[in-house]
Amino acid sequence: MTEPLIAADSIDFSVKEKVILRSVYVDAVPGTITALVGRSGAGKSTLFWIMVGLKRAQSGQVCWAGMRLERPRLHALARLGLAFGPDRPFLSPGLSTADHLRMIDGNAGGLGVDEWIDRPTGTLSGGEQRLSEIAVLLGCRPRVLVLDEPFRGLAPAVRDRIADVLRQAAAAGVAVLYADHDVTQVHNTADRLFSMENGMTRRVEGFKERPLHEWYHAWPQ
Amino acid sequence: MPLARWYQSRLFRSYLFQFPIVWLLVKAANAYMAGYVREPPLGFRPATETVACVIELFILWAFIRRNNEDILLGNLGLSWKETLLPLVPLHFALSALAALV
């Protein structure tokens, strides 16, 4: 098994008295799709924001290729090869997908965004916007792709397309890490799995071979 | 992302376009305050201009964050300094021009 390229280890995060994350671990391995599954509000987004340097944890560490990062920042991680897609639109609404791709000298790479490539992203539907975002992130030629809820609120056809794109990225050696609350989607898409409940994570082994209810509801409440 | 490409991008040009609007608003407030203390409203006072520039950059950054464009910029490998600091000379150039009027 290849070593993780990025890992968040022993992350603790709380807001006032409320503990959001306690000693959490998650990582991403090149050439695989790792999913972080948990209910809405479980702390998945918070963990990703800490991992990419958009939030600061009270304790714990983020490691890149085994090296501890003192103070992770998204722009510095991006230079190392990380791309992050949050759970909200982040492309400039007045600019087209083509404008965004020009900034990074990237191409749409067969993602099927050509139909709306010259339209401002602010005028696109949710699915079109998500595909454009992933096209831009992949245009950055990442080594690690972190996506927060990439399938949320999308039609099945768009979900399948995004799942295919993630599989292609992983096959090309990218370490894909994404969060989801849909266990069926995770079962069909991911190679590795972390489950998150009550602010804690655990690695779920052999989930592909076991029925959904067996591994998902086995987590202590 | 090479900085040369960033400065030629449509996104940076959109910030270049938005910044004078923010400058104008802050300048109007500054001129009002200057008039209140019987100073030339459009006068160039370096300390005041520095403070005004910082306020303008904060306002622009707030708009950038509202659209989550800070995440886009981060993905492009750009820090807030690389994004905003090129606008500092524009502030001082605009204020110097206003002082000459």
PDB file of C-alpha atoms in Angstrom:
ATOM      1  CA  MET A   1       0.000   0.000   0.000  1.00  0.00           C
ATOM      2  CA  THR A   2       1.332   3.457  -0.932  1.00  0.00           C
ATOM      3  CA  GLU A   3       1.903   5.937   1.897  1.00  0.00           C
ATOM      4  CA  PRO A   4      -0.708   8.685   2.401  1.00  0.00           C
ATOM      5  CA  LEU A   5       0.141  11.918   0.634  1.00  0.00           C
ATOM      6  CA  ILE A   6      -1.919  13.993   3.034  1.00  0.00           C
ATOM      7  CA  ALA A   7      -3.100  13.069   6.514  1.00  0.00           C
ATOM      8  CA  ALA A   8      -4.867  14.872   9.321  1.00  0.00           C
ATOM      9  CA  ASP A   9      -3.896  13.297  12.616  1.00  0.00           C
ATOM     10  CA  SER A  10      -5.229  13.685  16.173  1.00  0.00           C
ATOM     11  CA  ILE A  11      -7.281  16.733  15.230  1.00  0.00           C
ATOM     12  CA  ASP A  12      -9.266  18.311  18.052  1.00  0.00           C
ATOM     13  CA  PHE A  13     -11.661  21.135  17.376  1.00  0.00           C
ATOM     14  CA  SER A  14     -14.339  22.676  19.523  1.00  0.00           C
ATOM     15  CA  VAL A  15     -16.423  25.818  19.495  1.00  0.00           C
ATOM     16  CA  LYS A  16     -16.923  27.225  22.986  1.00  0.00           C
ATOM     17  CA  GLU A  17     -18.023  24.176  25.015  1.00  0.00           C
ATOM     18  CA  LYS A  18     -19.146  22.082  22.058  1.00  0.00           C
ATOM     19  CA  VAL A  19     -16.661  19.470  20.861  1.00  0.00           C
ATOM     20  CA  ILE A  20     -16.835  19.091  17.074  1.00  0.00           C
ATOM     21  CA  LEU A  21     -13.830  16.831  16.454  1.00  0.00           C
ATOM     22  CA  ARG A  22     -11.948  14.676  18.941  1.00  0.00           C
ATOM     23  CA  SER A  23      -8.638  13.104  18.003  1.00  0.00           C
ATOM     24  CA  VAL A  24      -9.719  12.607  14.423  1.00  0.00           C
ATOM     25  CA  TYR A  25      -7.628  10.899  11.755  1.00  0.00           C
ATOM     26  CA  VAL A  26      -8.162  10.817   8.002  1.00  0.00           C
ATOM     27  CA  ASP A  27      -5.778  10.468   5.050  1.00  0.00           C
ATOM     28  CA  ALA A  28      -5.634  10.176   1.282  1.00  0.00           C
ATOM     29  CA  VAL A  29      -3.509   7.711  -0.662  1.00  0.00           C
ATOM     30  CA  PRO A  30      -2.378   8.256  -4.281  1.00  0.00           C
ATOM     31  CA  GLY A  31      -4.312   6.235  -6.838  1.00  0.00           C
ATOM     32  CA  THR A  32      -7.319   5.647  -4.589  1.00  0.00           C
ATOM     33  CA  ILE A  33     -10.644   7.256  -3.759  1.00  0.00           C
ATOM     34  CA  THR A  34     -11.081   7.703  -0.030  1.00  0.00           C
ATOM     35  CA  ALA A  35     -14.495   8.643   1.300  1.00  0.00           C
ATOM     36  CA  LEU A  36     -15.328  10.210   4.617  1.00  0.00           C
ATOM     37  CA  VAL A  37     -18.896   9.302   5.378  1.00  0.00           C
ATOM     38  CA  GLY A  38     -21.034  10.701   8.134  1.00  0.00           C
ATOM     39  CA  ARG A  39     -24.356  12.330   8.784  1.00  0.00           C
ATOM     40  CA  SER A  40     -24.889  16.021   8.062  1.00  0.00           C
ATOM     41  CA  GLY A  41     -23.377  18.037  10.891  1.00  0.00           C
ATOM     42  CA  ALA A  42     -20.992  15.225  11.879  1.00  0.00           C
ATOM     43  CA  GLY A  43     -17.966  17.521  11.361  1.00  0.00           C
ATOM     44  CA  LYS A  44     -16.790  16.371   7.914  1.00  0.00           C
ATOM     45  CA  SER A  45     -16.598  19.872   6.440  1.00  0.00           C
ATOM     46  CA  THR A  46     -14.870  21.226   9.553  1.00  0.00           C
ATOM     47  CA  LEU A  47     -12.247  18.496   9.263  1.00  0.00           C
ATOM     48  CA  PHE A  48     -11.648  19.285   5.581  1.00  0.00           C
ATOM     49  CA  TRP A  49     -11.395  23.015   6.274  1.00  0.00           C
ATOM     50  CA  ILE A  50      -8.800  22.299   8.954  1.00  0.00           C
ATOM     51  CA  MET A  51      -6.950  19.922   6.644  1.00  0.00           C
ATOM     52  CA  VAL A  52      -6.627  22.511   3.865  1.00  0.00           C
ATOM     53  CA  GLY A  53      -5.767  25.371   6.198  1.00  0.00           C
ATOM     54  CA  LEU A  54      -8.999  27.347   6.104  1.00  0.00           C
ATOM     55  CA  LYS A  55      -9.652  26.713   9.806  1.00  0.00           C
ATOM     56  CA  ARG A  56      -7.275  26.128  12.690  1.00  0.00           C
ATOM     57  CA  ALA A  57      -7.566  23.157  15.020  1.00  0.00           C
ATOM     58  CA  GLN A  58      -6.959  23.439  18.753  1.00  0.00           C
ATOM     59  CA  SER A  59      -4.534  20.512  18.480  1.00  0.00           C
ATOM     60  CA  GLY A  60      -3.362  17.874  16.038  1.00  0.00           C
ATOM     61  CA  GLN A  61      -1.358  17.983  12.865  1.00  0.00           C
ATOM     62  CA  VAL A  62      -1.638  17.922   9.110  1.00  0.00           C
ATOM     63  CA  CYS A  63       1.099  15.990   7.318  1.00  0.00           C
ATOM     64  CA  TRP A  64       2.090  16.138   3.667  1.00  0.00           C
ATOM     65  CA  ALA A  65       4.071  13.126   2.435  1.00  0.00           C
ATOM     66  CA  GLY A  66       4.878  12.291   6.045  1.00  0.00           C
ATOM     67  CA  MET A  67       6.146  15.786   6.877  1.00  0.00           C
ATOM     68  CA  ARG A  68       4.295  17.795   9.492  1.00  0.00           C
ATOM     69  CA  LEU A  69       3.031  21.148   8.205  1.00  0.00           C
ATOM     70  CA  GLU A  70       3.484  23.834  10.836  1.00  0.00           C
ATOM     71  CA  ARG A  71       0.694  26.048   9.657  1.00  0.00           C
ATOM     72  CA  PRO A  72      -1.138  24.689   6.627  1.00  0.00           C
ATOM     73  CA  ARG A  73      -2.519  27.287   4.231  1.00  0.00           C
ATOM     74  CA  LEU A  74      -4.585  26.533   1.153  1.00  0.00           C
ATOM     75  CA  HIS A  75      -2.391  28.540  -1.248  1.00  0.00           C
ATOM     76  CA  ALA A  76       0.771  26.836   0.064  1.00  0.00           C
ATOM     77  CA  LEU A  77      -0.850  23.386  -0.137  1.00  0.00           C
ATOM     78  CA  ALA A  78      -2.045  24.187  -3.665  1.00  0.00           C
ATOM     79  CA  ARG A  79       1.575  24.815  -4.656  1.00  0.00           C
ATOM     80  CA  LEU A  80       2.413  21.355  -3.300  1.00  0.00           C
ATOM     81  CA  GLY A  81      -0.359  19.845  -5.410  1.00  0.00           C
ATOM     82  CA  LEU A  82      -3.594  20.002  -3.429  1.00  0.00           C
ATOM     83  CA  ALA A  83      -6.909  21.134  -4.877  1.00  0.00           C
ATOM     84  CA  PHE A  84      -9.919  21.712  -2.643  1.00  0.00           C
ATOM     85  CA  GLY A  85     -13.566  21.883  -3.646  1.00  0.00           C
ATOM     86  CA  PRO A  86     -15.794  23.101  -0.788  1.00  0.00           C
ATOM     87  CA  ASP A  87     -19.483  22.281  -0.384  1.00  0.00           C
ATOM     88  CA  ARG A  88     -20.456  25.653  -1.853  1.00  0.00           C
ATOM     89  CA  PRO A  89     -19.850  27.376  -5.210  1.00  0.00           C
ATOM     90  CA  PHE A  90     -16.414  28.962  -5.312  1.00  0.00           C
ATOM     91  CA  LEU A  91     -15.876  29.911  -8.948  1.00  0.00           C
ATOM     92  CA  SER A  92     -16.144  33.616  -9.709  1.00  0.00           C
ATOM     93  CA  PRO A  93     -19.800  34.051 -10.753  1.00  0.00           C
ATOM     94  CA  GLY A  94     -19.050  36.695 -13.396  1.00  0.00           C
ATOM     95  CA  LEU A  95     -16.403  34.609 -15.158  1.00  0.00           C
ATOM     96  CA  SER A  96     -16.920  31.654 -17.454  1.00  0.00           C
ATOM     97  CA  THR A  97     -15.442  28.186 -17.011  1.00  0.00           C
ATOM     98  CA  ALA A  98     -13.112  29.002 -19.926  1.00  0.00           C
ATOM     99  CA  ASP A  99     -11.870  32.136 -18.112  1.00  0.00           C
ATOM    100  CA  HIS A 100     -11.081  30.031 -15.050  1.00  0.00           C
ATOM    101  CA  LEU A 101      -9.299  27.382 -17.110  1.00  0.00           C
ATOM    102  CA  ARG A 102      -7.245  30.055 -18.895  1.00  0.00           C
ATOM    103  CA  MET A 103      -5.881  31.230 -15.532  1.00  0.00           C
ATOM    104  CA  ILE A 104      -4.372  27.802 -14.903  1.00  0.00           C
ATOM    105  CA  ASP A 105      -3.608  26.982 -18.525  1.00  0.00           C
ATOM    106  CA  GLY A 106      -5.878  23.967 -18.150  1.00  0.00           C
ATOM    107  CA  ASN A 107      -8.377  22.292 -20.432  1.00  0.00           C
ATOM    108  CA  ALA A 108     -11.815  20.846 -19.822  1.00  0.00           C
ATOM    109  CA  GLY A 109     -10.357  17.348 -20.197  1.00  0.00           C
ATOM    110  CA  GLY A 110     -13.456  15.567 -21.519  1.00  0.00           C
ATOM    111  CA  LEU A 111     -15.581  16.493 -18.522  1.00  0.00           C
ATOM    112  CA  GLY A 112     -18.444  17.524 -20.776  1.00  0.00           C
ATOM    113  CA  VAL A 113     -18.400  21.186 -19.792  1.00  0.00           C
ATOM    114  CA  ASP A 114     -17.940  22.412 -23.400  1.00  0.00           C
ATOM    115  CA  GLU A 115     -21.656  23.104 -23.743  1.00  0.00           C
ATOM    116  CA  TRP A 116     -21.534  25.906 -21.143  1.00  0.00           C
ATOM    117  CA  ILE A 117     -17.817  26.676 -21.119  1.00  0.00           C
ATOM    118  CA  ASP A 118     -18.298  30.330 -22.197  1.00  0.00           C
ATOM    119  CA  ARG A 119     -21.269  31.103 -19.921  1.00  0.00           C
ATOM    120  CA  PRO A 120     -20.681  32.934 -16.626  1.00  0.00           C
ATOM    121  CA  THR A 121     -20.588  30.306 -13.870  1.00  0.00           C
ATOM    122  CA  GLY A 122     -23.126  32.327 -11.865  1.00  0.00           C
ATOM    123  CA  THR A 123     -25.770  31.469 -14.486  1.00  0.00           C
ATOM    124  CA  LEU A 124     -25.143  27.688 -14.480  1.00  0.00           C
ATOM    125  CA  SER A 125     -27.294  25.016 -12.847  1.00  0.00           C
ATOM    126  CA  GLY A 126     -26.011  23.224  -9.750  1.00  0.00           C
ATOM    127  CA  GLY A 127     -24.804  20.199 -11.718  1.00  0.00           C
ATOM    128  CA  GLU A 128     -23.123  22.296 -14.418  1.00  0.00           C
ATOM    129  CA  GLN A 129     -21.449  24.396 -11.759  1.00  0.00           C
ATOM    130  CA  ARG A 130     -20.161  21.330  -9.895  1.00  0.00           C
ATOM    131  CA  LEU A 131     -18.731  19.845 -13.105  1.00  0.00           C
ATOM    132  CA  SER A 132     -17.093  23.178 -13.961  1.00  0.00           C
ATOM    133  CA  GLU A 133     -15.591  23.353 -10.465  1.00  0.00           C
ATOM    134  CA  ILE A 134     -14.149  19.854 -10.783  1.00  0.00           C
ATOM    135  CA  ALA A 135     -12.834  20.706 -14.268  1.00  0.00           C
ATOM    136  CA  VAL A 136     -11.047  23.757 -12.845  1.00  0.00           C
ATOM    137  CA  LEU A 137      -9.665  21.771  -9.883  1.00  0.00           C
ATOM    138  CA  LEU A 138      -8.400  19.000 -12.157  1.00  0.00           C
ATOM    139  CA  GLY A 139      -7.003  21.675 -14.473  1.00  0.00           C
ATOM    140  CA  CYS A 140      -4.692  22.591 -11.586  1.00  0.00           C
ATOM    141  CA  ARG A 141      -3.173  19.087 -12.080  1.00  0.00           C
ATOM    142  CA  PRO A 142      -3.480  18.152  -8.413  1.00  0.00           C
ATOM    143  CA  ARG A 143      -1.767  15.279  -6.625  1.00  0.00           C
ATOM    144  CA  VAL A 144      -4.470  15.403  -3.963  1.00  0.00           C
ATOM    145  CA  LEU A 145      -8.091  16.286  -4.687  1.00  0.00           C
ATOM    146  CA  VAL A 146     -10.221  17.041  -1.620  1.00  0.00           C
ATOM    147  CA  LEU A 147     -13.932  17.466  -2.296  1.00  0.00           C
ATOM    148  CA  ASP A 148     -16.620  18.253   0.232  1.00  0.00           C
ATOM    149  CA  GLU A 149     -19.966  16.677  -0.702  1.00  0.00           C
ATOM    150  CA  PRO A 150     -19.374  16.647  -4.485  1.00  0.00           C
ATOM    151  CA  PHE A 151     -22.570  14.657  -5.145  1.00  0.00           C
ATOM    152  CA  ARG A 152     -24.978  16.627  -2.960  1.00  0.00           C
ATOM    153  CA  GLY A 153     -28.215  17.692  -4.609  1.00  0.00           C
ATOM    154  CA  LEU A 154     -27.299  16.403  -8.056  1.00  0.00           C
ATOM    155  CA  ALA A 155     -29.261  14.314 -10.555  1.00  0.00           C
ATOM    156  CA  PRO A 156     -28.216  10.637 -10.838  1.00  0.00           C
ATOM    157  CA  ALA A 157     -26.725  11.170 -14.318  1.00  0.00           C
ATOM    158  CA  VAL A 158     -24.486  13.993 -13.048  1.00  0.00           C
ATOM    159  CA  ARG A 159     -23.508  11.945  -9.995  1.00  0.00           C
ATOM    160  CA  ASP A 160     -22.443   9.082 -12.266  1.00  0.00           C
ATOM    161  CA  ARG A 161     -20.426  11.486 -14.387  1.00  0.00           C
ATOM    162  CA  ILE A 162     -18.643  12.916 -11.348  1.00  0.00           C
ATOM    163  CA  ALA A 163     -17.986   9.419  -9.995  1.00  0.00           C
ATOM    164  CA  ASP A 164     -16.410   8.487 -13.355  1.00  0.00           C
ATOM    165  CA  VAL A 165     -14.243  11.607 -13.270  1.00  0.00           C
ATOM    166  CA  LEU A 166     -13.051  10.763  -9.744  1.00  0.00           C
ATOM    167  CA  ARG A 167     -12.233   7.189 -10.825  1.00  0.00           C
ATOM    168  CA  GLN A 168     -10.261   8.515 -13.816  1.00  0.00           C
ATOM    169  CA  ALA A 169      -8.373  10.933 -11.569  1.00  0.00           C
ATOM    170  CA  ALA A 170      -7.541   8.137  -9.131  1.00  0.00           C
ATOM    171  CA  ALA A 171      -6.462   5.889 -12.008  1.00  0.00           C
ATOM    172  CA  ALA A 172      -4.086   8.677 -13.064  1.00  0.00           C
ATOM    173  CA  GLY A 173      -2.496   8.572  -9.599  1.00  0.00           C
ATOM    174  CA  VAL A 174      -4.375  11.375  -7.837  1.00  0.00           C
ATOM    175  CA  ALA A 175      -5.218  10.854  -4.169  1.00  0.00           C
ATOM    176  CA  VAL A 176      -8.942  11.607  -4.042  1.00  0.00           C
ATOM    177  CA  LEU A 177     -10.570  12.330  -0.696  1.00  0.00           C
ATOM    178  CA  TYR A 178     -14.206  13.287  -0.509  1.00  0.00           C
ATOM    179  CA  ALA A 179     -16.946  13.662   2.072  1.00  0.00           C
ATOM    180  CA  ASP A 180     -20.423  12.316   1.617  1.00  0.00           C
ATOM    181  CA  HIS A 181     -23.466  11.413   3.685  1.00  0.00           C
ATOM    182  CA  ASP A 182     -24.911   9.028   1.095  1.00  0.00           C
ATOM    183  CA  VAL A 183     -23.655   5.554   1.998  1.00  0.00           C
ATOM    184  CA  THR A 184     -24.877   3.988  -1.244  1.00  0.00           C
ATOM    185  CA  GLN A 185     -22.891   6.482  -3.308  1.00  0.00           C
ATOM    186  CA  VAL A 186     -19.848   5.863  -1.131  1.00  0.00           C
ATOM    187  CA  HIS A 187     -20.243   2.105  -1.520  1.00  0.00           C
ATOM    188  CA  ASN A 188     -20.254   2.479  -5.309  1.00  0.00           C
ATOM    189  CA  THR A 189     -17.496   5.081  -5.629  1.00  0.00           C
ATOM    190  CA  ALA A 190     -14.896   4.756  -2.879  1.00  0.00           C
ATOM    191  CA  ASP A 191     -11.950   2.362  -2.521  1.00  0.00           C
ATOM    192  CA  ARG A 192     -11.198   3.295   1.079  1.00  0.00           C
ATOM    193  CA  LEU A 193     -13.537   4.503   3.756  1.00  0.00           C
ATOM    194  CA  PHE A 194     -13.516   6.464   6.970  1.00  0.00           C
ATOM    195  CA  SER A 195     -16.713   6.720   8.950  1.00  0.00           C
ATOM    196  CA  MET A 196     -17.410   9.736  11.137  1.00  0.00           C
ATOM    197  CA  GLU A 197     -19.783   9.858  14.086  1.00  0.00           C
ATOM    198  CA  ASN A 198     -19.871  11.956  17.243  1.00  0.00           C
ATOM    199  CA  GLY A 199     -16.787  13.873  16.162  1.00  0.00           C
ATOM    200  CA  MET A 200     -14.643  10.742  15.777  1.00  0.00           C
ATOM    201  CA  THR A 201     -13.478   8.774  12.768  1.00  0.00           C
ATOM    202  CA  ARG A 202     -12.682   5.144  12.242  1.00  0.00           C
ATOM    203  CA  ARG A 203     -11.363   3.275   9.234  1.00  0.00           C
ATOM    204  CA  VAL A 204     -13.867   0.807   7.769  1.00  0.00           C
ATOM    205  CA  GLU A 205     -12.181  -2.210   6.201  1.00  0.00           C
ATOM    206  CA  GLY A 206     -13.796  -4.494   3.663  1.00  0.00           C
ATOM    207  CA  PHE A 207     -16.891  -2.349   3.218  1.00  0.00           C
ATOM    208  CA  LYS A 208     -17.209  -3.266  -0.458  1.00  0.00           C
ATOM    209  CA  GLU A 209     -17.812  -6.900   0.388  1.00  0.00           C
ATOM    210  CA  ARG A 210     -20.248  -6.292   3.249  1.00  0.00           C
ATOM    211  CA  PRO A 211     -23.867  -5.122   3.027  1.00  0.00           C
ATOM    212  CA  LEU A 212     -24.387  -1.430   3.794  1.00  0.00           C
ATOM    213  CA  HIS A 213     -26.295  -1.877   7.053  1.00  0.00           C
ATOM    214  CA  GLU A 214     -23.564  -4.100   8.444  1.00  0.00           C
ATOM    215  CA  TRP A 215     -20.772  -1.536   8.388  1.00  0.00           C
ATOM    216  CA  TYR A 216     -22.630   1.729   8.583  1.00  0.00           C
ATOM    217  CA  HIS A 217     -24.793   1.063  11.625  1.00  0.00           C
ATOM    218  CA  ALA A 218     -22.056  -0.824  13.452  1.00  0.00           C
ATOM    219  CA  TRP A 219     -20.659   2.510  14.673  1.00  0.00           C
ATOM    220  CA  PRO A 220     -21.367   3.024  18.401  1.00  0.00           C
ATOM    221  CA  GLN A 221     -23.880   5.783  19.113  1.00  0.00           C
TER     222      GLN A 221
ATOM    223  CA  MET B   1       0.184  29.963 -10.945  1.00  0.00           C
ATOM    224  CA  PRO B   2       2.717  32.413 -12.409  1.00  0.00           C
ATOM    225  CA  LEU B   3       2.024  35.943 -11.177  1.00  0.00           C
ATOM    226  CA  ALA B   4       2.349  37.346 -14.712  1.00  0.00           C
ATOM    227  CA  ARG B   5      -0.605  35.184 -15.786  1.00  0.00           C
ATOM    228  CA  TRP B   6      -2.571  36.199 -12.689  1.00  0.00           C
ATOM    229  CA  TYR B   7      -2.126  39.899 -13.441  1.00  0.00           C
ATOM    230  CA  GLN B   8      -3.394  39.305 -16.988  1.00  0.00           C
ATOM    231  CA  SER B   9      -6.405  37.285 -15.853  1.00  0.00           C
ATOM    232  CA  ARG B  10      -9.985  38.507 -16.066  1.00  0.00           C
ATOM    233  CA  LEU B  11     -10.421  37.905 -12.343  1.00  0.00           C
ATOM    234  CA  PHE B  12      -7.585  40.251 -11.423  1.00  0.00           C
ATOM    235  CA  ARG B  13      -8.890  42.794 -13.919  1.00  0.00           C
ATOM    236  CA  SER B  14     -12.303  42.574 -12.242  1.00  0.00           C
ATOM    237  CA  TYR B  15     -10.637  43.463  -8.920  1.00  0.00           C
ATOM    238  CA  LEU B  16      -8.837  46.328 -10.655  1.00  0.00           C
ATOM    239  CA  PHE B  17     -12.228  47.557 -11.817  1.00  0.00           C
ATOM    240  CA  GLN B  18     -13.943  47.121  -8.422  1.00  0.00           C
ATOM    241  CA  PHE B  19     -11.160  48.704  -6.386  1.00  0.00           C
ATOM    242  CA  PRO B  20     -11.644  52.311  -7.636  1.00  0.00           C
ATOM    243  CA  ILE B  21     -15.321  52.062  -6.639  1.00  0.00           C
ATOM    244  CA  VAL B  22     -14.286  51.101  -3.095  1.00  0.00           C
ATOM    245  CA  TRP B  23     -11.614  53.836  -3.190  1.00  0.00           C
ATOM    246  CA  LEU B  24     -14.262  56.394  -4.188  1.00  0.00           C
ATOM    247  CA  LEU B  25     -16.543  55.447  -1.287  1.00  0.00           C
ATOM    248  CA  VAL B  26     -13.736  55.567   1.267  1.00  0.00           C
ATOM    249  CA  LYS B  27     -12.446  58.809  -0.268  1.00  0.00           C
ATOM    250  CA  ALA B  28     -15.890  60.392   0.053  1.00  0.00           C
ATOM    251  CA  ALA B  29     -16.032  59.446   3.743  1.00  0.00           C
ATOM    252  CA  ASN B  30     -12.472  60.684   4.224  1.00  0.00           C
ATOM    253  CA  ALA B  31     -13.222  63.987   2.468  1.00  0.00           C
ATOM    254  CA  TYR B  32     -16.276  64.499   4.672  1.00  0.00           C
ATOM    255  CA  MET B  33     -14.203  63.921   7.813  1.00  0.00           C
ATOM    256  CA  ALA B  34     -11.435  66.228   6.519  1.00  0.00           C
ATOM    257  CA  GLY B  35     -13.979  68.964   5.874  1.00  0.00           C
ATOM    258  CA  TYR B  36     -15.308  68.508   9.383  1.00  0.00           C
ATOM    259  CA  VAL B  37     -11.855  69.253  10.897  1.00  0.00           C
ATOM    260  CA  ARG B  38     -11.220  72.060   8.346  1.00  0.00           C
ATOM    261  CA  GLU B  39      -8.570  70.215   6.328  1.00  0.00           C
ATOM    262  CA  PRO B  40      -8.495  70.181   2.500  1.00  0.00           C
ATOM    263  CA  PRO B  41     -11.060  67.438   1.662  1.00  0.00           C
ATOM    264  CA  LEU B  42      -8.982  65.852  -1.106  1.00  0.00           C
ATOM    265  CA  GLY B  43      -5.579  66.550   0.433  1.00  0.00           C
ATOM    266  CA  PHE B  44      -2.929  63.832   0.357  1.00  0.00           C
ATOM    267  CA  ARG B  45      -2.015  62.922   3.955  1.00  0.00           C
ATOM    268  CA  PRO B  46       0.255  59.830   3.894  1.00  0.00           C
ATOM    269  CA  ALA B  47      -0.852  58.397   7.272  1.00  0.00           C
ATOM    270  CA  THR B  48      -4.539  58.868   6.455  1.00  0.00           C
ATOM    271  CA  GLU B  49      -4.029  57.405   2.994  1.00  0.00           C
ATOM    272  CA  THR B  50      -2.341  54.316   4.456  1.00  0.00           C
ATOM    273  CA  VAL B  51      -5.232  53.732   6.846  1.00  0.00           C
ATOM    274  CA  ALA B  52      -7.754  54.331   4.041  1.00  0.00           C
ATOM    275  CA  CYS B  53      -5.889  51.862   1.819  1.00  0.00           C
ATOM    276  CA  VAL B  54      -6.005  49.167   4.500  1.00  0.00           C
ATOM    277  CA  ILE B  55      -9.753  49.752   4.944  1.00  0.00           C
ATOM    278  CA  GLU B  56     -10.290  49.493   1.174  1.00  0.00           C
ATOM    279  CA  LEU B  57      -8.353  46.221   0.988  1.00  0.00           C
ATOM    280  CA  PHE B  58     -10.400  44.832   3.880  1.00  0.00           C
ATOM    281  CA  ILE B  59     -13.630  45.775   2.117  1.00  0.00           C
ATOM    282  CA  LEU B  60     -12.516  44.211  -1.171  1.00  0.00           C
ATOM    283  CA  TRP B  61     -11.347  41.061   0.636  1.00  0.00           C
ATOM    284  CA  ALA B  62     -14.749  40.838   2.364  1.00  0.00           C
ATOM    285  CA  PHE B  63     -16.425  40.845  -1.068  1.00  0.00           C
ATOM    286  CA  ILE B  64     -13.958  38.238  -2.333  1.00  0.00           C
ATOM    287  CA  ARG B  65     -14.727  36.005   0.649  1.00  0.00           C
ATOM    288  CA  ARG B  66     -18.461  36.502   0.262  1.00  0.00           C
ATOM    289  CA  ASN B  67     -18.232  34.810  -3.168  1.00  0.00           C
ATOM    290  CA  ASN B  68     -15.865  32.150  -1.767  1.00  0.00           C
ATOM    291  CA  GLU B  69     -13.309  33.425  -4.261  1.00  0.00           C
ATOM    292  CA  ASP B  70     -10.678  33.227  -1.522  1.00  0.00           C
ATOM    293  CA  ILE B  71     -10.939  29.445  -1.962  1.00  0.00           C
ATOM    294  CA  LEU B  72     -10.559  29.809  -5.725  1.00  0.00           C
ATOM    295  CA  LEU B  73      -7.498  32.016  -5.216  1.00  0.00           C
ATOM    296  CA  GLY B  74      -6.081  29.541  -2.704  1.00  0.00           C
ATOM    297  CA  ASN B  75      -6.494  26.742  -5.233  1.00  0.00           C
ATOM    298  CA  LEU B  76      -4.592  28.879  -7.725  1.00  0.00           C
ATOM    299  CA  GLY B  77      -1.762  29.097  -5.189  1.00  0.00           C
ATOM    300  CA  LEU B  78      -2.366  32.784  -4.509  1.00  0.00           C
ATOM    301  CA  SER B  79      -2.266  34.267  -1.019  1.00  0.00           C
ATOM    302  CA  TRP B  80      -4.208  37.390  -0.092  1.00  0.00           C
ATOM    303  CA  LYS B  81      -0.967  39.369  -0.322  1.00  0.00           C
ATOM    304  CA  GLU B  82      -0.366  38.401  -3.938  1.00  0.00           C
ATOM    305  CA  THR B  83      -3.985  39.123  -4.701  1.00  0.00           C
ATOM    306  CA  LEU B  84      -4.362  42.491  -3.016  1.00  0.00           C
ATOM    307  CA  LEU B  85      -0.970  44.158  -2.648  1.00  0.00           C
ATOM    308  CA  PRO B  86      -0.734  45.095  -6.358  1.00  0.00           C
ATOM    309  CA  LEU B  87      -3.744  47.327  -5.691  1.00  0.00           C
ATOM    310  CA  VAL B  88      -1.847  49.438  -3.138  1.00  0.00           C
ATOM    311  CA  PRO B  89      -0.040  51.581  -5.795  1.00  0.00           C
ATOM    312  CA  LEU B  90      -3.419  52.114  -7.462  1.00  0.00           C
ATOM    313  CA  HIS B  91      -4.814  53.564  -4.228  1.00  0.00           C
ATOM    314  CA  PHE B  92      -1.919  56.013  -3.852  1.00  0.00           C
ATOM    315  CA  ALA B  93      -1.999  56.957  -7.537  1.00  0.00           C
ATOM    316  CA  LEU B  94      -5.744  57.689  -7.381  1.00  0.00           C
ATOM    317  CA  SER B  95      -5.361  59.689  -4.152  1.00  0.00           C
ATOM    318  CA  ALA B  96      -2.425  61.674  -5.551  1.00  0.00           C
ATOM    319  CA  LEU B  97      -4.435  62.461  -8.653  1.00  0.00           C
ATOM    320  CA  ALA B  98      -7.406  63.558  -6.534  1.00  0.00           C
ATOM    321  CA  ALA B  99      -5.109  65.836  -4.501  1.00  0.00           C
ATOM    322  CA  LEU B 100      -3.955  67.519  -7.713  1.00  0.00           C
ATOM    323  CA  VAL B 101      -7.510  68.258  -8.853  1.00  0.00           C
TER     324      VAL B 101
END
